[in-house]
Tab-separated table of C-alpha atoms and ligand atoms in Angstrom:
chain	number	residue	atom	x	y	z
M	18	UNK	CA	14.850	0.776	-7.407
M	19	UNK	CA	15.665	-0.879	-10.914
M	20	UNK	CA	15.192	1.692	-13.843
M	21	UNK	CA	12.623	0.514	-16.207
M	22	UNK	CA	12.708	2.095	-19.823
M	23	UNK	CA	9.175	3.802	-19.925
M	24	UNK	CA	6.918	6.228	-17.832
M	25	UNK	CA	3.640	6.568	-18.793
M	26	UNK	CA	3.266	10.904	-18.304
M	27	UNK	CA	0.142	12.817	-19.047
M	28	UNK	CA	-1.116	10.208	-21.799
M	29	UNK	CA	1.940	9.794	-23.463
M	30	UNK	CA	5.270	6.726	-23.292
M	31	UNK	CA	8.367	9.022	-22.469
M	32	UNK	CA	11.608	7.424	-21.724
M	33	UNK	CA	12.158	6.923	-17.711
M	34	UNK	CA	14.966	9.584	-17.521
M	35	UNK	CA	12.826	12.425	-19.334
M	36	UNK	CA	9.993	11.770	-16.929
M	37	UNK	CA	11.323	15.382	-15.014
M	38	UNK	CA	9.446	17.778	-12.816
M	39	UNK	CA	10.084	21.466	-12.817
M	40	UNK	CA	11.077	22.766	-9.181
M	41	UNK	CA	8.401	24.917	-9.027
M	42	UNK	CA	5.775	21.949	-9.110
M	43	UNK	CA	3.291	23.024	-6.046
M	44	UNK	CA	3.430	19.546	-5.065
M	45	UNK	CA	7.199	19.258	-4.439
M	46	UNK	CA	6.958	22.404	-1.663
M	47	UNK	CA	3.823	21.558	-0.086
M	48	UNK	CA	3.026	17.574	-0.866
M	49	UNK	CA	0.381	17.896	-2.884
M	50	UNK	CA	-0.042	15.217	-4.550
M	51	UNK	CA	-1.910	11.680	-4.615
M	52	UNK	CA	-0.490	8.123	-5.789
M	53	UNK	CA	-1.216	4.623	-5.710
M	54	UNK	CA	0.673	1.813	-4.886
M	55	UNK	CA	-0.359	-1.811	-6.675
M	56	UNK	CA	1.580	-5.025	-7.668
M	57	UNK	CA	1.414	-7.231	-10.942
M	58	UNK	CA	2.691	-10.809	-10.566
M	59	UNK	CA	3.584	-13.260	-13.353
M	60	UNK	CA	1.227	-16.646	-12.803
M	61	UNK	CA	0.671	-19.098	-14.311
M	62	UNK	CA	-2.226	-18.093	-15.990
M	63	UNK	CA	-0.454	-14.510	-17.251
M	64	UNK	CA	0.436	-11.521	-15.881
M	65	UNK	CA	-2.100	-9.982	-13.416
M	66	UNK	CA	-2.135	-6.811	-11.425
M	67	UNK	CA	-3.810	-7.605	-7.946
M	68	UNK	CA	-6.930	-5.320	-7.316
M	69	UNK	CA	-6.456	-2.629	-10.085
M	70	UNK	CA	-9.556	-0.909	-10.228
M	71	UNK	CA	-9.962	-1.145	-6.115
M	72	UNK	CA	-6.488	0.849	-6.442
M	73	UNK	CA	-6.991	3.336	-8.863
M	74	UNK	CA	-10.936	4.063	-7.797
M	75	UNK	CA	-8.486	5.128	-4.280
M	76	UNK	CA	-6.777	7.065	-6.535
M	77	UNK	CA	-9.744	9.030	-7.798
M	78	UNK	CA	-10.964	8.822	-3.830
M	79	UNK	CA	-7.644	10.499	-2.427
M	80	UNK	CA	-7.761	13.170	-5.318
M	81	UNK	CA	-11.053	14.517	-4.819
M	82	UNK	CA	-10.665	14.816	-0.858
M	83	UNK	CA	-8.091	16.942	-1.981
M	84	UNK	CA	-10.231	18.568	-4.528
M	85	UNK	CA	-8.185	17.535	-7.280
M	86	UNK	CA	-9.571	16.836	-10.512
M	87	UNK	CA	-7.824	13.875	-12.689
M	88	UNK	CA	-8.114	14.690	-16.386
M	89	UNK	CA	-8.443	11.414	-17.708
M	90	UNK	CA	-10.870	8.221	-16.755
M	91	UNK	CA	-10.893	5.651	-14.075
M	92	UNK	CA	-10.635	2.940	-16.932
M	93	UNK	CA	-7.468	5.198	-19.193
M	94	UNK	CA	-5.483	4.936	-15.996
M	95	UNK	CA	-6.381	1.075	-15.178
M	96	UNK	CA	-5.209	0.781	-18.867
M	97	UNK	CA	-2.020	2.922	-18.193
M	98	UNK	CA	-1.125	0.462	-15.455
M	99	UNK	CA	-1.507	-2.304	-17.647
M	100	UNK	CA	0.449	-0.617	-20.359
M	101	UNK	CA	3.362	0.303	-18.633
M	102	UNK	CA	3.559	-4.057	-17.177
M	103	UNK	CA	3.464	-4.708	-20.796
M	104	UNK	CA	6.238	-1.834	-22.809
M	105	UNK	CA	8.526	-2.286	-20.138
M	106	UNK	CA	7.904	-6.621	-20.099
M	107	UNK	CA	7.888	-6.957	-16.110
M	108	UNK	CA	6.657	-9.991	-14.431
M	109	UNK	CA	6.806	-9.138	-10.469
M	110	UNK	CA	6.163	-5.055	-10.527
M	111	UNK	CA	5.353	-2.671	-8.210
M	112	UNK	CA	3.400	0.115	-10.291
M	113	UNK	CA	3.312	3.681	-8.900
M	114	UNK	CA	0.204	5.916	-10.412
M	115	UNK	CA	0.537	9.387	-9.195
M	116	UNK	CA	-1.196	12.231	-9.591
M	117	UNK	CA	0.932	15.786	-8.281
M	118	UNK	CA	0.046	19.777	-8.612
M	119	UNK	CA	2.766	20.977	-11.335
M	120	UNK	CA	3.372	24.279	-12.280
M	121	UNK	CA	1.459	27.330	-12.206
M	122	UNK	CA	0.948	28.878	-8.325
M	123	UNK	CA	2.568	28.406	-5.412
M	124	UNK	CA	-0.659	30.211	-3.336
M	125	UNK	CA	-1.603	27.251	-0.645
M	126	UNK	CA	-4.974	27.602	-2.203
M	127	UNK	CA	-3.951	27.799	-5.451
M	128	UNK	CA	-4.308	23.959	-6.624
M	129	UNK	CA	-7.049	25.411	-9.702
M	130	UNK	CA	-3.834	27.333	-11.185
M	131	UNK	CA	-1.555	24.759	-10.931
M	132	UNK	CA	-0.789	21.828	-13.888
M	133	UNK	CA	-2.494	18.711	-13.344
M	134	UNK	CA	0.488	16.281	-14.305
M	135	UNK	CA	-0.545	12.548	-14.149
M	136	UNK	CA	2.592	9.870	-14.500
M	137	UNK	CA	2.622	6.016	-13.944
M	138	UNK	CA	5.698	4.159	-13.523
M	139	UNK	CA	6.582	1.008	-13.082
M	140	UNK	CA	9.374	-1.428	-11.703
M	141	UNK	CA	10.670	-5.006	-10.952
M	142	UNK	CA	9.684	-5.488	-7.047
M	143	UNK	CA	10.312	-8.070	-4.604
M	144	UNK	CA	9.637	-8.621	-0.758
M	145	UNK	CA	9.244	-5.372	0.861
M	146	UNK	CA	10.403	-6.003	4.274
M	147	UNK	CA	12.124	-8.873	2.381
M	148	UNK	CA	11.777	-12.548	1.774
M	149	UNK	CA	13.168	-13.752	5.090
M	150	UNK	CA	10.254	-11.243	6.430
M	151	UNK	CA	7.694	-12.947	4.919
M	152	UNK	CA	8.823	-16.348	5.948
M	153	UNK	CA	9.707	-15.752	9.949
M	154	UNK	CA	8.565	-12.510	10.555
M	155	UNK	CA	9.773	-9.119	11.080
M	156	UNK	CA	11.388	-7.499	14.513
M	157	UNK	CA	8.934	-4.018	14.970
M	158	UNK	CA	8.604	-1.272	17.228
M	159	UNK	CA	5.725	1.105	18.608
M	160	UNK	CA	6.769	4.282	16.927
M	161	UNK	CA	7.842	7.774	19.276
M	162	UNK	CA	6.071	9.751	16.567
M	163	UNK	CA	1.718	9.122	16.495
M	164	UNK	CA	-0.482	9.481	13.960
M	165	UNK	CA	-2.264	12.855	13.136
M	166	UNK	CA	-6.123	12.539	13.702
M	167	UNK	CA	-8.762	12.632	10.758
M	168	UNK	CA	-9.961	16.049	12.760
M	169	UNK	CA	-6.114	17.308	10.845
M	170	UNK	CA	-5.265	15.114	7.973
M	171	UNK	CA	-7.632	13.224	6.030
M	172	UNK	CA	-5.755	9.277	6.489
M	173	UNK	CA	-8.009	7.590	3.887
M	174	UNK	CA	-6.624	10.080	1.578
M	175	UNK	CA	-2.742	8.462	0.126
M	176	UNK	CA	-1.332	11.845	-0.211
M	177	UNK	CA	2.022	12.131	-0.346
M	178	UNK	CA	2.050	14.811	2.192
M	179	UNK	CA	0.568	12.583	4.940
M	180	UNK	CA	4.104	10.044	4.106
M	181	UNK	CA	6.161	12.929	5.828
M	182	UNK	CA	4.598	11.474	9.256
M	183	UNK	CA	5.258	7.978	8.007
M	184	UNK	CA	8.923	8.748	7.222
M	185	UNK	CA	9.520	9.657	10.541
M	186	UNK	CA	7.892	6.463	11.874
M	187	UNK	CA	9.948	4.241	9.608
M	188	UNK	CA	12.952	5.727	9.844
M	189	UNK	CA	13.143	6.472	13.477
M	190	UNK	CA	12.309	2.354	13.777
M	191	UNK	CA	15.182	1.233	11.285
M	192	UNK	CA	17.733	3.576	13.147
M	193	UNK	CA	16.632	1.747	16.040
M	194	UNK	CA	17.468	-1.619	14.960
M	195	UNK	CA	13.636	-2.516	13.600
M	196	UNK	CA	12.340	-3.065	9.930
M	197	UNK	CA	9.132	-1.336	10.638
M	198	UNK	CA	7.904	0.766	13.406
M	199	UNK	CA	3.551	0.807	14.296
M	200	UNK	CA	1.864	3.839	14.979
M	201	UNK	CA	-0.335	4.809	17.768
M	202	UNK	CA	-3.044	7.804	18.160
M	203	UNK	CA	-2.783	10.317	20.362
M	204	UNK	CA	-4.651	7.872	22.558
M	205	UNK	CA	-2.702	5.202	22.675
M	206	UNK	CA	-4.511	3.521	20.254
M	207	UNK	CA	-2.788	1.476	17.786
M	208	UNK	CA	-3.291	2.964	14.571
M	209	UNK	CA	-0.726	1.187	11.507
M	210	UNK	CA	2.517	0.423	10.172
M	211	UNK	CA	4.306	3.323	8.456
M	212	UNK	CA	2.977	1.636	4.879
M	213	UNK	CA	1.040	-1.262	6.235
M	214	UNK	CA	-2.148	-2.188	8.189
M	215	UNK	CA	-2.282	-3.984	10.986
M	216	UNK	CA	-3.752	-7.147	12.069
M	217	UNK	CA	-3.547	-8.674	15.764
M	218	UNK	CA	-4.818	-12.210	16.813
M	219	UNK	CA	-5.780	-13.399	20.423
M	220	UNK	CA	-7.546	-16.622	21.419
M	221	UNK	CA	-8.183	-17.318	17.746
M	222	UNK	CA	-9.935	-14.066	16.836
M	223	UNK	CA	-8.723	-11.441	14.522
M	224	UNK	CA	-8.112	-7.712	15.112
M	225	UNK	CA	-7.954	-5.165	13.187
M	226	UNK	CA	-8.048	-1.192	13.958
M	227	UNK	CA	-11.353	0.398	12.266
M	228	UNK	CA	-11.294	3.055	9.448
M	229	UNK	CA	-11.416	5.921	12.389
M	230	UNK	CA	-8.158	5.196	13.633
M	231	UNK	CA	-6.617	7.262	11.606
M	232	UNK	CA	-5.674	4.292	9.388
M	233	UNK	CA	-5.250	4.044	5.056
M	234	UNK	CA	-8.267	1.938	4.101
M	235	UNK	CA	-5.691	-0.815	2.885
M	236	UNK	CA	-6.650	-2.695	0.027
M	237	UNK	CA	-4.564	-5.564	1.074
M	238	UNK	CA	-6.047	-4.916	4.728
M	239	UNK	CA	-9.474	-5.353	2.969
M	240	UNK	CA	-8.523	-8.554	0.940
M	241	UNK	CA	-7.232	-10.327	4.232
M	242	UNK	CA	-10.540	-9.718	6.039
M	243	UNK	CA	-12.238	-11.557	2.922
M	244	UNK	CA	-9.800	-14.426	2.966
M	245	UNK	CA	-10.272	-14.609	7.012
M	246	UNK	CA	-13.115	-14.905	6.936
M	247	UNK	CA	-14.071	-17.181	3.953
M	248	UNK	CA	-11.020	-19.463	6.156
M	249	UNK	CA	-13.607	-19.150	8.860
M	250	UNK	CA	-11.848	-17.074	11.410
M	251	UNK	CA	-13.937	-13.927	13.059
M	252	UNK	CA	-12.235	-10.785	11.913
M	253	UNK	CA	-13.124	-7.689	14.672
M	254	UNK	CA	-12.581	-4.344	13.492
M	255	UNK	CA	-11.756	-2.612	16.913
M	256	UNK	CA	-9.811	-0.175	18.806
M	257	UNK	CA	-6.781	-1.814	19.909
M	258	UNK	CA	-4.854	-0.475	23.035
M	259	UNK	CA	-0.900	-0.387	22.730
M	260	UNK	CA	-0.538	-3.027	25.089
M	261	UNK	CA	-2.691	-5.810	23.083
M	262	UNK	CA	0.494	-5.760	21.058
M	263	UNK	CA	2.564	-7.270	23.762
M	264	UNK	CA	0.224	-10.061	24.966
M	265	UNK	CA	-0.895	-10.843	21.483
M	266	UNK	CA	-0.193	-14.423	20.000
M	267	UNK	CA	-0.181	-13.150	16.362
M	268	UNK	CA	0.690	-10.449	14.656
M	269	UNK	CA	0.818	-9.173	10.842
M	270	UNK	CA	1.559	-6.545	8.340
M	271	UNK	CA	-0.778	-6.105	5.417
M	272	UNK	CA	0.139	-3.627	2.601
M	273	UNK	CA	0.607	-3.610	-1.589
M	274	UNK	CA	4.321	-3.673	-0.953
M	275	UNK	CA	4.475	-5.857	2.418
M	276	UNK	CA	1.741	-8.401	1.156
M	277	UNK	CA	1.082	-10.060	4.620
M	278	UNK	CA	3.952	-10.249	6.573
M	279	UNK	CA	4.198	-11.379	9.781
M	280	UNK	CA	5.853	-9.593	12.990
M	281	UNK	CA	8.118	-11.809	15.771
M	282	UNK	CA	8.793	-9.090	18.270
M	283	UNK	CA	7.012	-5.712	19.060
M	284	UNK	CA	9.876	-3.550	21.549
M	285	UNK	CA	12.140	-6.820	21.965
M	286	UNK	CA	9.139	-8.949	23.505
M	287	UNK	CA	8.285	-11.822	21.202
M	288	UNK	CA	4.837	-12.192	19.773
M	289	UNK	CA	3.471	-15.657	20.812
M	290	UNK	CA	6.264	-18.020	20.352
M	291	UNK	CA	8.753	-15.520	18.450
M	292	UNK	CA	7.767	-16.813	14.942
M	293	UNK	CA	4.917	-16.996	12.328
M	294	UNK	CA	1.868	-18.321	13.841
M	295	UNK	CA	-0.875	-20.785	12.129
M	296	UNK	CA	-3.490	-18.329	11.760
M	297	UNK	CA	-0.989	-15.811	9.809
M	298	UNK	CA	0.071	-18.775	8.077
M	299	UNK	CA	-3.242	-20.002	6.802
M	300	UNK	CA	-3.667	-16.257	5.141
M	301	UNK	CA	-0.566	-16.577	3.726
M	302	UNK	CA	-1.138	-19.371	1.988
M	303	UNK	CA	-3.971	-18.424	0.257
M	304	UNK	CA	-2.559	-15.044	-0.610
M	305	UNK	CA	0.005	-16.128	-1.804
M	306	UNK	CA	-1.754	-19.066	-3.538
M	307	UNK	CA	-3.416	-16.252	-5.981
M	308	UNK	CA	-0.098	-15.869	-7.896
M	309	UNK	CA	1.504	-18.813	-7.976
M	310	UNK	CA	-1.548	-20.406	-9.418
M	311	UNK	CA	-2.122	-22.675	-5.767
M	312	UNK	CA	-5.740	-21.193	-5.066
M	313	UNK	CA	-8.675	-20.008	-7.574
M	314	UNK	CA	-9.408	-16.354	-7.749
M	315	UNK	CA	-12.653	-16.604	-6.182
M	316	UNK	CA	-12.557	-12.906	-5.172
M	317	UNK	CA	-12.132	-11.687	-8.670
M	318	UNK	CA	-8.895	-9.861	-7.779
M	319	UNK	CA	-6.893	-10.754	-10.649
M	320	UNK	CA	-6.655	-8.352	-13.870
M	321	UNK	CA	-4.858	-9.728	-16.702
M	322	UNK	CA	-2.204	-7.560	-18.392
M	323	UNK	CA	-2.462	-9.926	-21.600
M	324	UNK	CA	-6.069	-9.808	-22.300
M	325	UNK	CA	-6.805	-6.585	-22.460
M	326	UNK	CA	-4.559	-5.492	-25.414
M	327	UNK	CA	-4.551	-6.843	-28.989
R	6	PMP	N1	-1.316	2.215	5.398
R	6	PMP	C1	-0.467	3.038	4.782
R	6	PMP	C2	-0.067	4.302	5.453
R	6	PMP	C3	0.047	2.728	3.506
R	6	PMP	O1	0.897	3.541	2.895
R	6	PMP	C4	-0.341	1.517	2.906
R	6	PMP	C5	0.212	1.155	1.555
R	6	PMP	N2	-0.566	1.658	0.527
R	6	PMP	C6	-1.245	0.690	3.588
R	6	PMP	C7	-1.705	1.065	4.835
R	6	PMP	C8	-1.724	-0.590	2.968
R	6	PMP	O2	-2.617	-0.313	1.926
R	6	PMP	P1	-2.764	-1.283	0.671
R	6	PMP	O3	-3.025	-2.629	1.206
R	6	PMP	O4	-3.910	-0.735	-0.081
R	6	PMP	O5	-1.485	-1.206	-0.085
């Protein structure tokens, strides 16, 4: 991660290395805390952040699952985002709103005592799982480690807490040779990637696992389903069984940071012919087509950093 020179904490600019947190934070010994994850791209047309108020109405979502309360506005922190793009002049940024218990009790139910600290930060970003990702496709594996079930942890909520289980997915795949590793319930379901959602195509119809599968409501995940089907491609939102993933002829990643990237291999057996397949392709290209100016933003998805200040 690049340093930028500002964090936007509680309301005010403070210089990125003053942004600290004291070590008795309630959030740092039991993950309490809620964030966001959302990209701004330089286009043609400006700097834009992709889906801002989709991401930060999550925000707002995930915090009051956890019975948080956000002391400022669903519009101050759109404007935060846009803010920190624009003092710290980056063009392809990944921005990071969080929202964490500080200070004040470390009583499991204590959240009421605790500081409500709110930060967004900022930095340059490129490829996730990397360029050469996006262009053939990534080698993935069906993670050891399964999801918890809603009945435990709520998944729609993007607590940092719940990224403990994701850790171990990811990191268990990369020590294993893979760039990602896909979860599974305790059924055998397929569930997600460790950051990502999941899409799987067969016989020219696309599916994805539905919002009970213990899944992140992906923003991206949601975008691709528009653009799939405005393409005019069916888009099933269905339980998948572990073993669709080895006998599928696509396969892709959908996240903020992975944008839609497509996987080659699941366990060391190729997906379809080993490489990108036309259906991932033709989402690609109009995702993608959104920032470098190739496709209109019939969606509305685009919100200009420029505009919006004097
Ligand atoms: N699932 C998980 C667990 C994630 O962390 C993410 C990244 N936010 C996603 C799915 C994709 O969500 P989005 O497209 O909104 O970034």
């Amino acid at each position: 991660m690049e340093a930028a020179d500002f964090i936007w904490r509680n309301g005010k600019m403070v210089a990125w290395d003053e942004a600290r947190v004291h070590v008795m934070s309630h959030a740092l010994h039991y993950g309490s805390s809620v964030f966001e994850g959302v990209r701004s791209y330089s286009t043609p047309q400006g700097r834009v952040v992709f889906r801002l108020r989709e991401h930060i109405r999550r925000l707002f979502d995930s915090a009051k699952i956890y019975r948080m309360k956000i002391p400022y506005s669903q519009e101050e922190m759109c404007q935060a985002c846009r803010d920190i793009i624009q003092i710290n002049q980056l063009q392809h940024a990944y921005i990071r709103p969080l929202v964490f218990m500080g200070v004040g009790s470390l009583a499991l139910g204590g959240l009421q005592d605790c500081k409500t600290e709110v930060a967004v930060a900022a930095y340059e970003f490129g490829a996730y799982l990397g360029q050469q990702g996006i262009e053939d496709g990534i080698d993935a594996c069906v993670s050891s480690w399964t999801r918890p079930t809603s009945a435990s942890v709520p998944a729609l909520a993007k607590a940092g807490g719940h990224y403990l289980n994701a850790q171990l997915i990811c990191t268990e795949a990369n020590r294993n040779g893979y760039l990602e590793g896909i979860s599974v319930s305790g059924q055998g379901l397929v569930s997600e990637g460790s950051g990502e959602n999941i899409f799987v195509i067969r016989d020219g119809k696309i599916y994805t696992p539905p919002l009970a599968s213990s899944i992140l409501g992906g923003i991206t995940r949601d975008a691709v389903m528009k653009i799939a089907t405005t393409l005019g491609y069916t888009v099933a939102e269905e339980s998948i069984p572990r073993e669709v993933l080895y006998i599928a002829d696509e396969i892709f990643l959908t996240g903020t940071a992975a944008e839609v990237t497509p996987v080659k291999s699941v366990d060391q057996l190729d997906v379809g012919e080993g490489k990108p397949g036309p259906i991932t392709q033709a989402i690609q290209e109009v995702f993608f087509g959104l920032f470098d100016g190739s496709q209109a933003d019939q969606w509305g998805w685009l919100d200009r950093v420029e505009s919006t200040t004097p």
